[in-house]
Amino acid sequence: MMNCLFCKIIRKENPADIIFENAETIIFKDINPKARIHLLITPKKHIPSIKEVEDVDRELLGSLILLARDMAKKENLRGYKLLFNVGQEGGQIIDHVHLHLTGN
Ligand code: 5GP
Ligand code: ZN
């Protein structure tokens, strides 16, 4: 957690283009966008990957999708993709759960 890049963004120790924040979640722009809009919808709780989520995280995970919907609407995206990379073999680079929202 101390050295987790996204925890550092959450603690404001590392800079990021933060576009939304509440008590449980932070949303910031991906540093290397794969689409015109590329946001990382990130719970503040340090969970390494979807493999480690637990029943208590049910509501938190659901809220990520609702926030993605709201952000996409705000950005006037008619269609978009939502993606979790899971595990190194699944393309996950940052070991802190985040939902990718991409759209053009
Ligand atoms: P993953 O492959 O783990 O699902 O995705 C990690 C994403 O985080 C990548 O799309 C990458 O571009 C982005 N990323 C990596 N380091 C940083 C950073 O320091 N700041 C921001 N805003 N995004 C980052
Ligand atoms: Zn973390």
Coordinates of C-alpha atoms and ligand atoms in Angstrom, one line a residue:
M1 CA 0.0 0.0 0.0
M2 CA 2.8 2.4 0.8
N3 CA 4.4 1.9 -2.6
C4 CA 1.2 1.4 -4.6
L5 CA 1.1 4.0 -7.3
F6 CA -2.6 4.5 -7.2
C7 CA -2.6 4.7 -3.4
K8 CA -0.1 7.5 -3.8
I9 CA -2.5 9.3 -6.2
I10 CA -5.3 8.8 -3.7
R11 CA -3.1 10.3 -0.9
K12 CA -2.2 13.2 -3.3
E13 CA 1.5 12.2 -3.0
N14 CA 1.6 11.7 -6.8
P15 CA 0.0 14.1 -9.3
A16 CA -2.9 13.0 -11.4
D17 CA -5.7 14.6 -13.4
I18 CA -8.4 13.9 -11.0
I19 CA -11.9 14.6 -12.3
F20 CA -14.1 13.2 -9.5
E21 CA -13.6 12.1 -5.9
N22 CA -15.9 11.0 -3.1
A23 CA -15.3 9.2 0.2
E24 CA -14.9 5.8 -1.4
T25 CA -13.7 6.5 -5.0
I26 CA -11.4 8.6 -7.1
I27 CA -11.6 9.0 -10.9
F28 CA -8.6 10.3 -12.9
K29 CA -7.4 10.4 -16.5
D30 CA -5.2 7.6 -17.7
I31 CA -1.7 8.9 -18.3
N32 CA -1.5 7.0 -21.6
P33 CA -5.0 7.2 -23.0
K34 CA -6.1 4.4 -25.4
A35 CA -9.1 6.5 -26.5
R36 CA -10.3 10.2 -26.6
I37 CA -11.8 9.6 -23.1
H38 CA -9.9 7.2 -20.9
L39 CA -10.7 7.3 -17.2
L40 CA -9.6 5.0 -14.3
I41 CA -12.5 4.6 -11.8
T42 CA -10.6 3.5 -8.7
P43 CA -11.8 2.6 -5.2
K44 CA -9.8 4.2 -2.5
K45 CA -9.6 0.9 -0.6
H46 CA -6.5 -0.9 -1.6
I47 CA -7.6 -4.2 -3.2
P48 CA -4.9 -5.7 -5.4
S49 CA -7.2 -7.1 -8.1
I50 CA -10.6 -8.5 -8.8
K51 CA -9.2 -11.9 -7.5
E52 CA -9.1 -10.4 -4.0
V53 CA -12.5 -8.8 -3.8
E54 CA -14.8 -10.0 -1.0
D55 CA -18.5 -10.0 -0.3
V56 CA -18.1 -6.8 1.7
D57 CA -16.9 -5.1 -1.5
R58 CA -20.2 -5.8 -3.3
E59 CA -21.6 -2.3 -3.0
L60 CA -18.3 -0.6 -3.7
L61 CA -17.9 -2.6 -6.9
G62 CA -21.4 -1.8 -8.0
S63 CA -20.8 1.9 -7.4
L64 CA -17.9 1.8 -9.9
I65 CA -20.2 0.9 -12.7
L66 CA -22.8 3.5 -11.7
L67 CA -20.0 6.2 -11.6
A68 CA -18.8 5.0 -15.0
R69 CA -22.3 5.4 -16.4
D70 CA -22.5 9.0 -14.9
M71 CA -19.0 9.9 -16.3
A72 CA -19.9 8.6 -19.7
K73 CA -23.1 10.6 -19.8
K74 CA -21.2 13.7 -18.6
E75 CA -18.7 13.2 -21.5
N76 CA -21.6 12.7 -24.0
L77 CA -20.3 9.3 -24.9
R78 CA -23.0 7.4 -26.9
G79 CA -21.2 4.2 -26.4
Y80 CA -18.1 3.1 -24.4
K81 CA -16.2 0.2 -23.0
L82 CA -15.7 -0.8 -19.4
L83 CA -12.8 -3.1 -18.5
F84 CA -11.0 -4.7 -15.6
N85 CA -7.7 -6.3 -16.4
V86 CA -7.2 -9.1 -13.9
G87 CA -3.7 -10.4 -12.9
Q88 CA -0.5 -10.0 -14.7
E89 CA -1.5 -12.6 -17.3
G90 CA -4.7 -10.6 -17.8
G91 CA -2.8 -7.4 -18.7
Q92 CA -3.0 -5.8 -15.2
I93 CA 0.0 -3.6 -14.6
I94 CA -1.1 -1.7 -11.5
D95 CA -2.0 -3.9 -8.5
H96 CA -4.8 -1.8 -7.3
V97 CA -8.3 -2.4 -8.6
H98 CA -9.5 0.1 -11.3
L99 CA -12.2 0.1 -13.9
H100 CA -11.2 1.5 -17.3
L101 CA -13.7 3.6 -19.1
T102 CA -12.8 4.3 -22.7
G103 CA -14.8 6.0 -25.4
N104 CA -14.4 8.2 -28.4
Ligands
5GP1 P1 -3.9 -1.9 -16.0 O1 -3.1 -2.5 -17.1 O2 -3.2 -2.2 -14.6 O3 -5.3 -2.3 -16.0 O4 -3.9 -0.4 -16.3 C1 -3.1 0.5 -15.7 C2 -3.3 1.8 -16.4 O5 -2.8 2.8 -15.6 C3 -2.6 1.9 -17.7 O6 -3.6 2.2 -18.7 C4 -1.6 3.1 -17.6 O7 -1.5 3.9 -18.7 C5 -2.2 3.8 -16.3 N1 -1.1 4.4 -15.5 C6 0.1 3.9 -15.1 N2 0.7 4.7 -14.3 C7 -0.1 5.8 -14.2 C8 0.1 7.1 -13.5 O8 1.1 7.3 -12.8 N3 -0.9 8.0 -13.6 C9 -2.0 7.7 -14.4 N4 -2.9 8.7 -14.4 N5 -2.2 6.6 -15.0 C10 -1.2 5.6 -15.0
ZN2 ZN -3.2 0.8 -3.7

